[in-house]
């Protein structure tokens, strides 16, 4: 029997307890089983010993507790509890003696200082990198800022808990980086050729060193300049940096002076102007300029600015495609602003308004009667629309709104059935397959589409004959979903079990 079917059984909430015991014997199913509720103490102990991720899942669900774990006997389970922040910090003193656990131990919160310092000096570089990414201890962070490895310093630069002083040291190269991966392997000056002849070379494209370790320093700067805690005075030194990647990091910061934003708005690189356009710290004048930028990407970013004026958004949204979510400005619009945008001449602004799911009833109903199909389709999934409104919408616009109607939480079973008998597309089938009110006949029709089949496979109303057929579907995801369906009869679940009719030998072969 295929593993994906067993994985589905492991996720099935209706699986009998004795069957869970049998699946626990298979290490390959540990992740799926760890996500179950109602596991026995023995099952929890077995799964928690399989891996730190499984142990953490069990800890966060409350099924694995520190009171039931001996860190000397169950180090993996103990580490999972530590990762979840649900174990005594002193356990780390015992676990640090196990080299195979140190990298994951380094990611644990609130490590004792002596453990963190020991991990910072570990011979395995991956341990120090993990610690640099996660530590909240300022003394440990200061120690890591002087680490000889560029990778550790860069990891520390991304750490949102790093102090401004530590980040300033990283930006200002204090203490100076003494070497890098490039000059450790090649005589300088050296630039990694794009057609590197060495099949064993692991240096990234663009790696270079002229004695200043410029490639390594760039990685550190990119990390630190993007950290909101980095001091603005240190960051401003790179306003005119030759690298657009560094200027891009500055463009996303919210603490720069106005003249810096003005300079960045004139930057020739789209990758710099784009994050600037959605930066809440820029003023209205600059935002309006960026909303008329020649680049679609920049204008699209400006549309996501939380404070863009509605008249600017009105002009802008007709020039770029903005997707299926209301932009922040529309999401925060007041009732009077919603009245205005729902009645706007621009159908794209009306569509963006229709994407909200908390509209006043009058605004919702106005948009439901909109003469433009994309507006009606956007509001169709809004709660509160009755069958009469949805049917009128369908008569007016046909298949263009069918998928939206199929996603309406208030659509009746009868209306959903009508959609599959009318002209429709695969998007309609996928929405129908996910609808709680869909009946067996509707769901059976949805099986024509591969993606809709996956959703229908877990639907409790799918007729049993179709559900059983999906267990043998050529798509393993569909078969797994079918096996996870709690409507599957217990007898069928037991028939699908590995080793059904004989004792397990522990193998999945």
XYZ file of C-alpha atoms in Angstrom, residues 153-495:
343
model
C 27.900 38.081 11.155
C 25.331 38.128 8.353
C 22.991 35.870 10.336
C 23.284 38.259 13.272
C 22.413 41.155 10.979
C 19.027 39.565 10.259
C 18.310 39.014 13.964
C 15.488 41.387 14.954
C 16.619 41.120 18.562
C 20.089 42.504 17.876
C 20.817 45.821 19.576
C 21.544 49.052 17.666
C 25.122 48.979 18.967
C 25.741 45.469 17.633
C 24.200 46.348 14.270
C 26.331 49.486 14.077
C 29.413 47.337 14.607
C 28.338 45.057 11.762
C 27.713 47.988 9.432
C 30.976 49.699 10.342
C 33.015 46.468 10.182
C 34.069 46.536 13.834
C 36.228 44.569 14.389
C 37.389 44.283 10.771
C 36.612 41.022 9.025
C 39.991 39.308 8.738
C 39.175 36.828 5.971
C 36.348 35.419 3.882
C 35.416 32.229 2.074
C 36.879 33.555 -1.166
C 40.353 34.541 -0.012
C 40.532 31.441 2.177
C 40.473 29.372 -1.028
C 42.089 31.600 -3.656
C 44.900 34.119 -3.933
C 43.540 37.639 -4.168
C 42.433 39.443 -6.177
C 40.009 36.774 -7.376
C 36.551 36.856 -8.954
C 34.407 33.769 -9.341
C 34.152 33.222 -13.107
C 30.615 32.683 -14.436
C 31.826 29.520 -16.172
C 33.799 28.180 -13.208
C 35.737 25.109 -14.390
C 35.924 23.556 -10.907
C 33.050 21.044 -10.513
C 33.637 20.930 -6.747
C 33.515 24.713 -6.246
C 30.869 25.740 -3.715
C 31.393 29.506 -3.872
C 28.288 31.396 -5.025
C 28.123 33.276 -8.290
C 29.600 36.754 -7.910
C 31.918 35.781 -5.059
C 35.001 37.985 -5.113
C 37.771 39.302 -2.897
C 40.383 41.964 -3.582
C 41.684 41.890 -0.041
C 38.772 43.894 1.381
C 36.430 40.854 1.440
C 33.906 42.906 -0.510
C 31.500 40.074 -1.331
C 31.344 38.933 2.290
C 30.954 42.505 3.522
C 28.105 43.065 1.084
C 26.200 40.096 2.544
C 26.670 41.446 6.071
C 25.584 44.947 5.051
C 22.520 43.666 3.228
C 21.420 41.888 6.399
C 22.148 44.718 8.828
C 20.817 47.614 6.733
C 17.465 45.866 6.443
C 17.198 45.454 10.202
C 14.877 48.146 11.644
C 17.023 48.349 14.790
C 20.126 49.431 12.874
C 21.009 53.061 13.738
C 19.918 55.448 11.020
C 23.209 57.357 11.198
C 25.144 54.215 10.326
C 22.671 53.207 7.620
C 22.734 56.610 5.918
C 26.381 56.114 4.965
C 25.138 53.746 2.249
C 22.564 56.041 0.652
C 24.819 56.376 -2.395
C 26.152 52.809 -2.317
C 26.985 51.405 -5.764
C 24.912 48.309 -4.983
C 21.186 48.595 -5.680
C 20.658 45.716 -3.244
C 21.905 47.908 -0.386
C 19.910 50.944 -1.512
C 16.845 48.689 -1.683
C 17.244 47.894 2.016
C 17.364 51.611 2.822
C 14.239 52.253 0.743
C 12.222 49.971 3.025
C 13.321 51.705 6.233
C 10.867 54.024 7.975
C 13.371 56.168 9.879
C 15.268 58.010 7.135
C 15.144 61.806 6.714
C 12.933 63.254 3.968
C 15.864 64.152 1.708
C 16.964 60.501 1.701
C 13.553 59.338 0.506
C 13.604 62.018 -2.199
C 16.981 60.745 -3.410
C 15.778 57.145 -3.420
C 12.646 58.106 -5.380
C 14.945 59.218 -8.204
C 16.979 56.013 -8.091
C 17.374 54.387 -11.521
C 16.789 50.893 -10.090
C 13.197 49.637 -9.985
C 14.120 47.355 -7.089
C 14.862 50.501 -5.040
C 11.821 52.566 -6.025
C 9.413 49.656 -5.567
C 9.785 49.163 -1.777
C 9.959 52.931 -1.357
C 6.543 53.316 -2.995
C 4.840 51.264 -0.258
C 6.909 52.716 2.592
C 4.490 54.329 5.092
C 7.119 56.930 6.038
C 7.140 58.773 2.706
C 4.961 61.839 2.266
C 1.971 62.382 -0.010
C 3.889 64.364 -2.639
C 6.502 61.657 -3.093
C 3.847 58.946 -3.079
C 1.870 60.649 -5.832
C 5.027 60.880 -7.923
C 5.745 57.172 -7.463
C 2.122 56.334 -8.269
C 2.861 57.678 -11.761
C 6.184 55.865 -12.113
C 6.877 54.320 -15.544
C 7.340 50.903 -13.909
C 4.292 48.700 -13.335
C 6.062 47.161 -10.349
C 6.559 50.540 -8.675
C 2.974 51.630 -9.322
C 1.689 48.310 -8.014
C 3.741 48.847 -4.865
C 2.358 52.384 -4.487
C -1.147 50.919 -4.545
C -0.222 48.963 -1.413
C 0.725 52.122 0.504
C -1.552 52.323 3.545
C -1.989 56.103 3.271
C -2.378 56.639 -0.459
C -5.111 59.162 -1.233
C -8.205 57.585 -2.746
C -8.080 59.875 -5.774
C -4.505 58.734 -6.439
C -5.518 55.103 -5.976
C -8.453 55.667 -8.340
C -6.106 56.831 -11.107
C -3.511 54.198 -10.304
C -5.659 51.079 -10.153
C -6.645 51.444 -13.775
C -3.017 51.111 -14.883
C -1.919 47.917 -13.092
C -3.450 44.596 -12.053
C -3.830 44.488 -8.275
C -4.931 40.950 -7.547
C -7.550 39.324 -5.304
C -7.010 41.196 -2.012
C -8.149 44.717 -1.110
C -5.163 47.067 -0.809
C -4.483 48.408 2.705
C -6.042 51.800 1.956
C -9.331 50.193 0.926
C -9.181 47.775 3.858
C -8.965 50.778 6.216
C -11.516 52.980 4.422
C -14.267 54.605 6.459
C -17.957 54.054 5.783
C -18.245 57.340 3.889
C -15.176 56.476 1.822
C -16.665 53.074 1.020
C -19.876 54.749 -0.138
C -17.816 56.899 -2.496
C -15.568 54.143 -3.825
C -18.508 51.768 -4.387
C -20.135 54.441 -6.559
C -16.922 55.453 -8.368
C -16.880 55.639 -12.155
C -13.768 53.452 -12.257
C -14.879 49.784 -12.154
C -11.469 48.673 -10.860
C -11.856 50.864 -7.768
C -15.312 49.372 -7.277
C -13.809 45.879 -7.622
C -11.180 46.608 -4.980
C -13.925 47.850 -2.665
C -15.960 44.711 -3.364
C -13.082 42.544 -2.159
C -13.707 43.569 1.446
C -15.719 41.086 3.493
C -17.063 43.523 6.096
C -18.930 46.005 3.931
C -22.049 47.799 5.155
C -25.156 46.056 3.817
C -26.088 48.928 1.513
C -22.625 49.038 -0.054
C -22.555 45.261 -0.448
C -25.960 45.227 -2.131
C -25.015 48.084 -4.459
C -21.922 46.215 -5.613
C -23.863 42.964 -6.008
C -26.046 44.735 -8.580
C -23.037 46.224 -10.402
C -23.254 46.048 -14.216
C -19.561 45.079 -14.513
C -18.912 41.359 -14.081
C -15.564 41.644 -12.298
C -17.121 43.861 -9.628
C -20.012 41.477 -9.034
C -17.657 38.493 -8.995
C -15.527 40.186 -6.342
C -18.448 40.840 -3.996
C -20.206 37.500 -4.579
C -18.370 35.685 -1.726
C -19.351 38.444 0.742
C -21.428 37.156 3.684
C -25.080 38.156 3.717
C -26.035 37.868 0.055
C -29.159 35.739 -0.346
C -29.998 33.273 -3.099
C -32.156 35.834 -4.886
C -29.302 38.308 -5.160
C -26.848 35.619 -6.204
C -29.209 34.217 -8.856
C -29.817 37.708 -10.251
C -26.071 38.198 -10.433
C -25.712 34.891 -12.295
C -28.465 35.777 -14.777
C -26.741 39.087 -15.457
C -23.147 37.880 -15.823
C -23.182 34.097 -16.285
C -19.996 32.084 -15.872
C -17.942 35.230 -15.170
C -19.404 35.333 -11.650
C -20.060 31.629 -11.080
C -16.854 30.981 -9.118
C -17.576 33.930 -6.829
C -21.110 32.694 -6.204
C -19.779 29.207 -5.470
C -17.581 30.758 -2.774
C -20.496 32.538 -1.088
C -20.878 31.209 2.472
C -24.636 31.772 2.253
C -25.297 30.028 -1.059
C -27.846 27.229 -0.665
C -27.340 23.624 -1.687
C -29.880 24.095 -4.480
C -28.103 27.158 -5.866
C -24.761 25.367 -5.839
C -26.315 22.505 -7.794
C -27.650 24.966 -10.377
C -24.138 26.267 -11.001
C -22.808 22.920 -12.211
C -25.735 22.553 -14.627
C -25.119 26.019 -16.087
C -22.108 27.220 -18.058
C -19.130 27.186 -15.699
C -15.335 26.959 -15.569
C -12.854 24.994 -13.460
C -12.604 27.859 -10.956
C -16.291 27.270 -10.225
C -15.705 23.557 -9.656
C -12.829 24.286 -7.265
C -14.951 26.679 -5.215
C -17.891 24.266 -5.162
C -15.708 21.387 -3.976
C -14.762 23.473 -0.947
C -18.280 24.598 -0.033
C -19.810 23.063 3.135
C -23.297 23.100 1.589
C -22.369 21.223 -1.588
C -24.257 17.936 -1.934
C -23.066 14.606 -3.251
C -24.192 15.170 -6.834
C -22.470 18.549 -7.023
C -19.276 17.158 -5.547
C -19.321 14.260 -7.995
C -19.408 16.748 -10.871
C -16.407 18.524 -9.361
C -14.302 15.385 -9.715
C -13.733 16.244 -13.384
C -11.028 18.731 -12.373
C -7.815 17.490 -10.742
C -7.515 20.358 -8.252
C -11.201 20.245 -7.366
C -10.840 16.502 -6.743
C -8.374 17.175 -3.930
C -10.897 19.384 -2.155
C -13.833 17.085 -2.805
C -11.846 14.146 -1.442
C -12.044 15.529 2.111
C -15.653 16.721 1.876
C -17.953 14.784 4.241
C -20.803 14.826 1.695
C -18.884 13.088 -1.088
C -20.744 9.840 -1.912
C -18.976 6.760 -0.603
C -18.465 5.073 -4.011
C -16.625 8.149 -5.290
C -14.630 8.451 -2.071
C -13.460 4.856 -2.390
C -12.412 5.432 -6.001
C -10.309 8.423 -4.969
C -8.258 6.214 -2.658
C -6.708 4.814 -5.842
C -6.399 8.161 -7.627
C -3.235 8.629 -9.672
C -2.610 11.901 -7.819
C -1.067 10.989 -4.431
C -2.371 14.182 -2.795
C -5.937 13.301 -3.765
C -5.539 9.762 -2.437
C -4.122 11.106 0.833
C -7.038 13.531 1.183
C -9.506 10.711 0.602
C -7.849 8.567 3.264
C -8.057 11.508 5.687
C -11.805 11.944 5.163
C -13.589 11.099 8.457
C -16.583 9.855 6.443
C -14.516 6.851 5.366
C -15.992 3.741 7.053
C -13.873 2.275 9.844
C -13.818 -1.103 8.110
C -12.330 0.530 5.033
C -9.719 2.324 7.133
C -8.653 -0.949 8.693
C -8.491 -2.599 5.273
